[in-house]
XYZ file of C-alpha atoms in Angstrom:
490
model
C -43.536 128.870 -27.803
C -47.002 128.834 -26.361
C -47.927 126.425 -23.621
C -51.577 125.479 -23.349
C -53.755 125.129 -20.326
C -55.518 122.411 -18.461
C -58.791 123.932 -17.365
C -60.781 123.547 -14.194
C -64.058 121.731 -14.659
C -66.977 122.993 -12.606
C -69.761 120.445 -12.302
C -73.317 121.340 -11.322
C -75.156 118.263 -10.087
C -78.939 118.432 -9.973
C -80.759 115.544 -8.290
C -84.348 115.233 -9.450
C -86.956 112.516 -9.827
C -87.681 111.142 -13.292
C -90.816 113.263 -13.492
C -89.961 115.912 -10.929
C -87.801 116.664 -7.894
C -88.246 114.488 -4.832
C -89.117 116.360 -1.662
C -87.138 113.997 0.514
C -83.420 113.364 0.645
C -83.449 110.666 3.319
C -81.433 107.471 2.951
C -83.260 105.527 5.653
C -85.683 103.748 3.332
C -88.697 105.538 4.824
C -91.899 106.150 2.894
C -90.620 109.507 1.732
C -88.039 107.730 -0.420
C -89.181 106.370 -3.769
C -86.942 104.087 -5.851
C -87.879 105.943 -9.006
C -85.582 108.864 -8.148
C -82.715 109.770 -10.424
C -79.859 112.234 -10.369
C -79.548 114.554 -13.350
C -75.959 115.699 -13.787
C -74.987 118.765 -15.764
C -71.243 119.325 -16.161
C -70.008 122.631 -17.513
C -66.474 122.494 -18.876
C -64.121 125.360 -19.710
C -61.489 124.564 -22.313
C -59.964 125.953 -25.535
C -62.036 125.800 -28.687
C -61.796 122.366 -30.264
C -59.998 122.103 -33.566
C -62.135 120.787 -36.467
C -59.241 118.640 -37.620
C -56.243 117.273 -35.754
C -52.801 117.750 -37.209
C -50.227 114.973 -37.197
C -48.273 116.964 -34.647
C -49.666 117.752 -31.200
C -50.755 121.368 -30.861
C -51.434 123.495 -27.797
C -55.167 122.997 -28.370
C -54.739 119.231 -28.699
C -53.083 119.146 -25.285
C -56.282 120.356 -23.626
C -59.034 119.109 -25.943
C -61.838 117.108 -24.338
C -64.096 115.128 -26.670
C -65.826 113.003 -24.026
C -65.741 112.179 -20.333
C -65.769 108.835 -18.567
C -67.376 109.554 -15.194
C -66.876 107.038 -12.378
C -68.721 107.221 -9.071
C -66.965 105.478 -6.173
C -68.059 104.790 -2.641
C -65.449 106.539 -0.504
C -63.266 105.061 2.208
C -62.819 106.518 5.688
C -60.476 109.144 4.215
C -63.052 110.220 1.590
C -60.942 108.669 -1.177
C -62.475 106.509 -3.938
C -62.661 102.892 -2.764
C -65.220 100.771 -4.660
C -66.767 101.574 -8.031
C -70.503 102.186 -7.711
C -71.511 103.401 -11.157
C -69.890 104.164 -14.542
C -71.338 106.904 -16.714
C -69.747 107.825 -20.067
C -70.440 111.438 -21.014
C -70.293 112.543 -24.627
C -72.090 114.722 -27.196
C -70.507 118.021 -26.289
C -72.873 120.960 -26.521
C -71.080 124.136 -27.500
C -71.837 127.156 -25.337
C -69.443 129.849 -26.580
C -69.061 132.770 -24.221
C -67.033 135.027 -26.483
C -65.750 135.407 -30.003
C -62.275 136.015 -28.627
C -60.421 132.763 -29.328
C -57.971 133.410 -26.498
C -60.803 132.982 -24.003
C -61.907 129.440 -23.108
C -65.155 128.200 -24.619
C -67.613 126.426 -22.344
C -69.150 123.075 -23.152
C -71.793 121.120 -21.279
C -72.467 117.441 -20.736
C -75.803 116.056 -19.516
C -76.019 112.792 -17.584
C -78.775 110.999 -15.691
C -78.006 108.450 -12.989
C -80.678 106.337 -11.345
C -80.853 106.842 -7.583
C -82.636 104.585 -5.111
C -82.454 106.511 -1.847
C -82.770 103.257 0.102
C -79.615 101.763 -1.425
C -77.652 104.613 -2.996
C -74.630 105.635 -0.875
C -75.069 108.910 0.944
C -71.697 110.106 -0.399
C -69.931 109.384 -3.666
C -66.447 110.267 -4.912
C -66.363 111.440 -8.527
C -63.422 110.430 -10.729
C -63.264 111.446 -14.382
C -61.071 110.517 -17.329
C -61.344 112.754 -20.384
C -61.247 111.148 -23.829
C -61.726 107.627 -22.463
C -65.489 107.044 -22.693
C -64.834 104.122 -25.054
C -63.314 102.240 -22.103
C -66.535 102.299 -20.067
C -67.353 98.690 -20.983
C -64.010 97.496 -19.582
C -64.845 98.364 -15.976
C -67.799 97.390 -13.800
C -69.396 98.114 -10.452
C -67.716 96.461 -7.495
C -64.164 96.980 -8.742
C -61.756 98.631 -6.355
C -59.927 101.758 -7.447
C -56.738 99.745 -7.963
C -58.620 97.205 -10.099
C -60.041 99.970 -12.249
C -56.562 101.442 -12.522
C -55.066 98.130 -13.673
C -57.871 97.690 -16.217
C -57.328 101.165 -17.684
C -53.797 100.334 -18.829
C -52.732 101.253 -22.350
C -49.626 101.048 -24.463
C -47.522 104.177 -24.410
C -48.706 106.308 -27.353
C -46.497 107.151 -30.286
C -45.423 110.678 -31.101
C -48.040 110.967 -33.860
C -50.830 110.443 -31.321
C -52.792 113.649 -30.711
C -55.365 112.399 -28.223
C -54.402 112.844 -24.589
C -56.431 111.397 -21.773
C -56.736 113.463 -18.604
C -57.615 112.283 -15.092
C -59.257 114.211 -12.300
C -60.959 113.660 -8.962
C -63.560 115.978 -7.444
C -62.287 117.992 -4.506
C -65.431 117.214 -2.491
C -67.805 114.268 -2.295
C -71.244 114.206 -3.890
C -73.991 114.387 -1.273
C -76.794 112.382 -2.895
C -79.386 113.828 -0.497
C -78.999 117.305 -1.967
C -80.786 118.534 -5.046
C -78.003 120.780 -6.310
C -74.354 121.286 -5.557
C -71.134 122.400 -7.187
C -67.960 120.408 -7.730
C -64.624 121.305 -9.244
C -62.243 118.888 -10.917
C -58.723 119.640 -12.134
C -57.553 117.358 -14.909
C -53.974 116.063 -15.137
C -52.640 114.892 -18.486
C -51.663 111.230 -18.728
C -48.065 111.819 -19.837
C -45.082 114.152 -19.636
C -43.867 116.603 -22.265
C -40.309 117.400 -23.323
C -39.319 120.495 -25.309
C -35.901 121.523 -26.598
C -34.379 124.942 -27.076
C -30.895 126.279 -27.757
C -29.357 129.352 -26.158
C -28.434 130.991 -29.460
C -26.112 133.482 -27.773
C -23.975 130.632 -26.402
C -24.548 128.007 -29.106
C -24.824 129.586 -32.581
C -26.254 127.523 -35.432
C -22.807 127.397 -37.031
C -21.614 125.386 -34.022
C -24.598 123.108 -33.497
C -27.962 122.928 -35.231
C -30.432 120.508 -33.568
C -32.585 118.369 -35.837
C -34.109 115.515 -33.811
C -34.996 114.552 -30.262
C -36.030 111.117 -29.019
C -36.293 109.019 -25.876
C -34.317 105.855 -25.239
C -35.706 103.329 -22.729
C -39.100 105.046 -22.529
C -41.903 103.237 -20.681
C -43.867 100.918 -22.954
C -47.148 101.235 -21.025
C -49.048 103.774 -18.959
C -51.997 104.018 -16.591
C -54.883 106.305 -17.495
C -55.505 106.938 -13.797
C -52.667 107.443 -11.300
C -52.337 105.925 -7.850
C -53.996 108.201 -5.295
C -50.930 108.068 -3.067
C -48.804 109.383 -5.954
C -50.823 112.591 -6.279
C -50.752 115.443 -3.769
C -53.525 117.931 -4.431
C -53.263 118.409 -8.177
C -49.610 117.417 -8.414
C -48.179 114.039 -9.387
C -45.380 113.353 -6.908
C -44.275 109.891 -8.053
C -44.743 107.836 -11.224
C -47.725 105.475 -11.375
C -46.560 102.496 -13.432
C -48.537 99.443 -14.597
C -47.506 95.900 -13.771
C -45.355 94.397 -16.486
C -44.133 97.741 -17.763
C -41.046 97.449 -19.948
C -39.113 99.908 -22.107
C -39.161 100.989 -25.737
C -35.784 101.209 -27.465
C -35.763 103.570 -29.176
C -38.931 105.623 -29.019
C -39.835 107.439 -32.278
C -37.993 110.705 -32.741
C -39.365 114.227 -32.842
C -38.536 116.463 -35.803
C -37.179 119.701 -34.362
C -37.881 121.579 -37.582
C -41.629 121.147 -36.989
C -43.689 124.120 -35.867
C -44.192 122.647 -32.397
C -41.280 120.301 -31.601
C -42.216 118.286 -28.530
C -41.948 114.762 -27.217
C -44.678 113.136 -25.165
C -43.802 110.158 -23.003
C -45.360 107.994 -20.329
C -44.296 108.325 -16.707
C -40.962 106.668 -15.952
C -39.069 105.556 -12.864
C -35.730 107.285 -13.444
C -34.221 106.795 -9.979
C -35.085 103.050 -10.038
C -34.728 102.670 -6.283
C -31.257 104.192 -6.231
C -29.839 107.233 -4.502
C -30.275 109.411 -7.599
C -26.661 109.338 -8.757
C -26.653 109.653 -12.578
C -23.776 107.182 -12.978
C -25.184 104.356 -10.872
C -25.610 100.758 -12.033
C -28.916 101.546 -13.802
C -27.449 104.156 -16.145
C -28.109 101.905 -19.143
C -31.587 100.892 -18.005
C -33.307 104.249 -17.467
C -34.997 106.662 -19.849
C -32.855 109.454 -21.331
C -33.259 112.055 -24.064
C -31.142 111.779 -27.200
C -30.588 115.024 -29.123
C -29.389 114.800 -32.712
C -28.084 117.518 -34.992
C -25.319 118.941 -37.094
C -22.026 119.807 -35.391
C -19.996 122.554 -37.137
C -21.924 122.132 -40.386
C -21.233 118.411 -40.818
C -23.528 116.704 -43.303
C -23.869 113.607 -41.120
C -25.800 114.051 -37.860
C -24.356 113.243 -34.461
C -26.139 112.485 -31.201
C -25.915 113.457 -27.525
C -27.462 112.062 -24.337
C -29.375 114.258 -21.872
C -30.437 112.741 -18.547
C -33.400 113.763 -16.388
C -31.579 115.460 -13.516
C -32.684 117.843 -10.797
C -31.246 121.157 -9.697
C -28.882 119.300 -7.380
C -27.567 117.190 -10.256
C -29.437 114.126 -9.018
C -31.860 112.093 -11.089
C -35.538 113.027 -11.128
C -38.499 110.863 -12.151
C -40.623 111.575 -15.233
C -44.131 112.451 -14.005
C -47.470 112.977 -15.715
C -48.474 116.537 -16.518
C -44.889 117.761 -16.060
C -43.115 119.661 -18.813
C -39.346 119.113 -19.017
C -37.797 121.936 -21.006
C -34.220 121.403 -22.157
C -31.956 124.318 -23.079
C -28.625 123.535 -24.767
C -26.103 125.984 -23.336
C -22.823 124.546 -24.666
C -21.621 121.967 -27.190
C -18.062 120.945 -26.436
C -17.409 118.486 -29.234
C -18.948 116.156 -31.788
C -21.461 113.606 -30.530
C -21.844 109.924 -31.329
C -22.720 108.601 -34.819
C -25.937 106.844 -33.713
C -28.577 107.359 -31.003
C -27.698 103.975 -29.494
C -24.024 104.883 -29.158
C -24.961 108.223 -27.602
C -27.102 106.446 -25.014
C -24.231 104.111 -24.079
C -21.486 106.753 -24.241
C -19.681 107.828 -21.090
C -18.200 110.942 -22.734
C -20.358 114.060 -22.337
C -20.194 116.796 -24.945
C -23.297 118.893 -24.229
C -24.057 121.234 -21.348
C -27.824 121.328 -20.910
C -30.211 122.821 -18.406
C -33.540 121.078 -17.865
C -36.183 123.309 -16.340
C -38.975 121.289 -14.739
C -41.762 123.633 -13.739
C -43.206 123.267 -10.242
C -46.391 125.289 -9.853
C -49.565 123.528 -11.060
C -51.265 126.888 -11.541
C -48.544 128.220 -13.759
C -48.437 128.482 -17.512
C -44.971 128.392 -18.947
C -43.494 130.599 -21.672
C -40.087 129.524 -22.904
C -37.990 130.772 -25.834
C -34.941 128.539 -25.502
C -32.890 130.892 -23.335
C -35.349 132.785 -21.108
C -38.509 131.633 -19.386
C -41.345 132.710 -17.137
C -43.911 130.599 -15.299
C -47.078 132.215 -13.949
C -50.876 131.957 -14.153
C -52.473 133.623 -17.166
C -55.784 134.508 -15.526
C -56.450 136.898 -12.632
C -59.980 136.867 -11.180
C -60.884 139.742 -8.843
C -64.007 140.885 -7.041
C -66.426 143.609 -8.129
C -65.479 146.290 -5.603
C -62.999 149.114 -6.075
C -59.619 148.075 -4.712
C -60.215 144.346 -5.210
C -56.996 142.633 -6.183
C -55.417 139.306 -7.123
C -51.831 138.272 -6.510
C -50.180 135.897 -8.998
C -47.082 133.938 -7.979
C -44.432 133.617 -10.666
C -40.888 132.485 -11.312
C -38.523 133.560 -14.072
C -34.880 134.029 -14.973
C -35.409 137.599 -16.259
C -35.088 140.654 -13.971
C -38.552 142.320 -13.711
C -36.954 145.731 -14.188
C -36.430 144.724 -17.824
C -40.101 143.902 -18.452
C -42.542 146.090 -20.350
C -46.344 146.016 -19.998
C -48.977 147.064 -22.534
C -52.773 147.037 -22.147
C -54.618 145.487 -25.093
C -57.264 148.245 -24.932
C -56.486 151.841 -24.078
C -59.389 152.061 -21.615
C -58.191 149.071 -19.565
C -55.676 151.258 -17.747
C -58.565 153.302 -16.314
C -60.097 150.199 -14.695
C -57.081 148.137 -13.642
C -53.528 148.601 -12.446
C -50.673 146.123 -12.242
C -47.692 146.018 -9.888
C -44.727 143.993 -11.145
C -42.456 142.280 -8.611
C -39.874 144.695 -7.265
C -37.344 141.903 -6.790
C -37.069 138.139 -7.122
C -35.821 135.764 -4.456
C -32.833 133.468 -4.881
C -35.034 130.976 -6.741
C -36.288 133.578 -9.214
C -39.731 133.730 -7.578
C -41.894 136.788 -6.984
C -45.467 138.058 -7.213
C -47.460 140.252 -9.585
C -50.545 142.086 -8.284
C -53.555 143.179 -10.349
C -55.920 145.711 -8.745
C -59.315 147.134 -9.684
C -59.199 150.931 -9.894
C -62.966 151.221 -10.311
C -65.899 149.156 -9.062
C -67.856 146.943 -11.429
C -70.943 148.855 -12.660
C -74.198 147.759 -11.017
C -75.682 146.588 -14.329
C -72.629 144.495 -15.258
C -71.872 140.963 -14.064
C -68.282 140.931 -15.284
C -65.710 142.715 -17.414
C -62.374 141.655 -18.796
C -59.047 143.115 -19.826
C -55.827 141.792 -21.306
C -52.374 142.745 -20.113
C -49.454 141.998 -22.413
C -46.132 141.488 -20.663
C -42.928 141.663 -22.682
C -40.475 139.802 -20.463
C -37.911 140.218 -23.244
C -38.469 141.472 -26.795
C -38.868 137.819 -27.864
C -40.684 136.457 -24.817
C -44.239 137.739 -24.440
C -47.236 136.509 -22.461
C -50.812 137.680 -21.965
C -52.635 137.836 -18.621
C -56.435 137.768 -18.852
C -58.056 139.844 -16.086
C -61.633 139.090 -15.067
C -63.548 141.319 -12.663
C -66.789 139.618 -11.671
C -69.423 139.157 -9.027
C -69.422 135.986 -6.948
C -70.900 133.042 -8.821
C -70.921 134.739 -12.235
C -68.100 132.711 -13.761
C -65.618 129.876 -13.404
C -62.051 130.027 -12.234
C -60.132 129.114 -15.275
C -57.274 126.797 -15.583
C -54.389 124.792 -14.345
C -51.477 123.990 -16.607
C -48.876 121.311 -17.000
C -47.663 120.372 -13.595
C -44.325 122.003 -13.814
C -41.446 122.484 -11.435
C -37.681 122.968 -10.477
C -34.383 123.667 -12.254
C -32.413 120.679 -13.527
C -28.967 121.895 -14.554
C -26.230 119.427 -15.267
C -23.560 118.083 -17.552
C -24.459 115.200 -19.834
């Protein structure tokens, strides 16, 4: 099962006058400042090629597709965090700028904006917040709103499973200096919801014992915020759920057909611990979100249903967070389930052993085949000199001595080498190192290679290697915020 990327956005901001660049960047209202100035903004975006038509089921490309951007400029507080909304600028009309015919490589798109700037009144610094695929909401917010007011305004009902349009939030890592004519910003986008996938360890649970057919969520959040609370995000990682006022639960949420090509559930963030200690059998057991798996037990014609709770590696409850992927593996079925999803949710008897793997590293892409998994970045960017190298952190449940590597092109082995991790630590973590054997030719800005890694005969991933000179390209992507092992009995 492929897992798509969230890509880094690199924004190039050019501040020019309406008819030419101003030769003064002062904010003191002196004669060198003219109120006719404006800031021209060019945003270059790396993402997968957009699909001409959306399917009824979410695809990997849908998970990272950007059709428009809602750009919000905030005056920052003393901690350089967005405080008060200064200007709203919807960005649309994507201009395609393909860099390659290879569909596995991200395509670049550009957005052009122009923002009026009066140097006498425009703040010297601005914090940039973006929401992808939400430009239609620009009219709902206005200058002077605080960040929390904007957040409350950008509240939506939790989407159904047939929805294929994700919104994605991001905040620039540095502030805009409005006195400069050009500068670079990077923004990492986080998806607005969580994802749940289901697999079965076929060696332990053959189809003759249990064949899964459906997956759904009971007590899912009914609403979600398009932008999270700043205090609930650390770097590019959501650390706590951001929930709107008046949030309630859906019972039940629509089910996911596991016979589909890409069986996944998408759900809004949820408070699973609900202020408790994290014990799965506390007083809120019948109030929190849980996964219900349905299927055929020992060939029965009537389906039965089982409850799976969101639990951490220590067996304690874990919250459902945006941009996290919760990947359930059924490892044992000890008896028939309940006749209905509702009875499964309320049942105290547990008949399934399931492991939920919640990936931790924001820079990791996850490959998962139901029994084995690996999480690691799919792009290695190295410098132009001979000996330049990049180290990729990874985690997996497969011994690296069992892996096989194959270069996509025979000549790639003459330019690059790869060192697999010799061992993994107790958490299954290690590092892979890619090294340049030869220097980049003087007349070449960049070159690429693809390394195919067969973790098992069924579990394969591709690492794209880019050797380039400084400033000749963008660092690529950041995937579902993923993290930790959640084994437990349900």
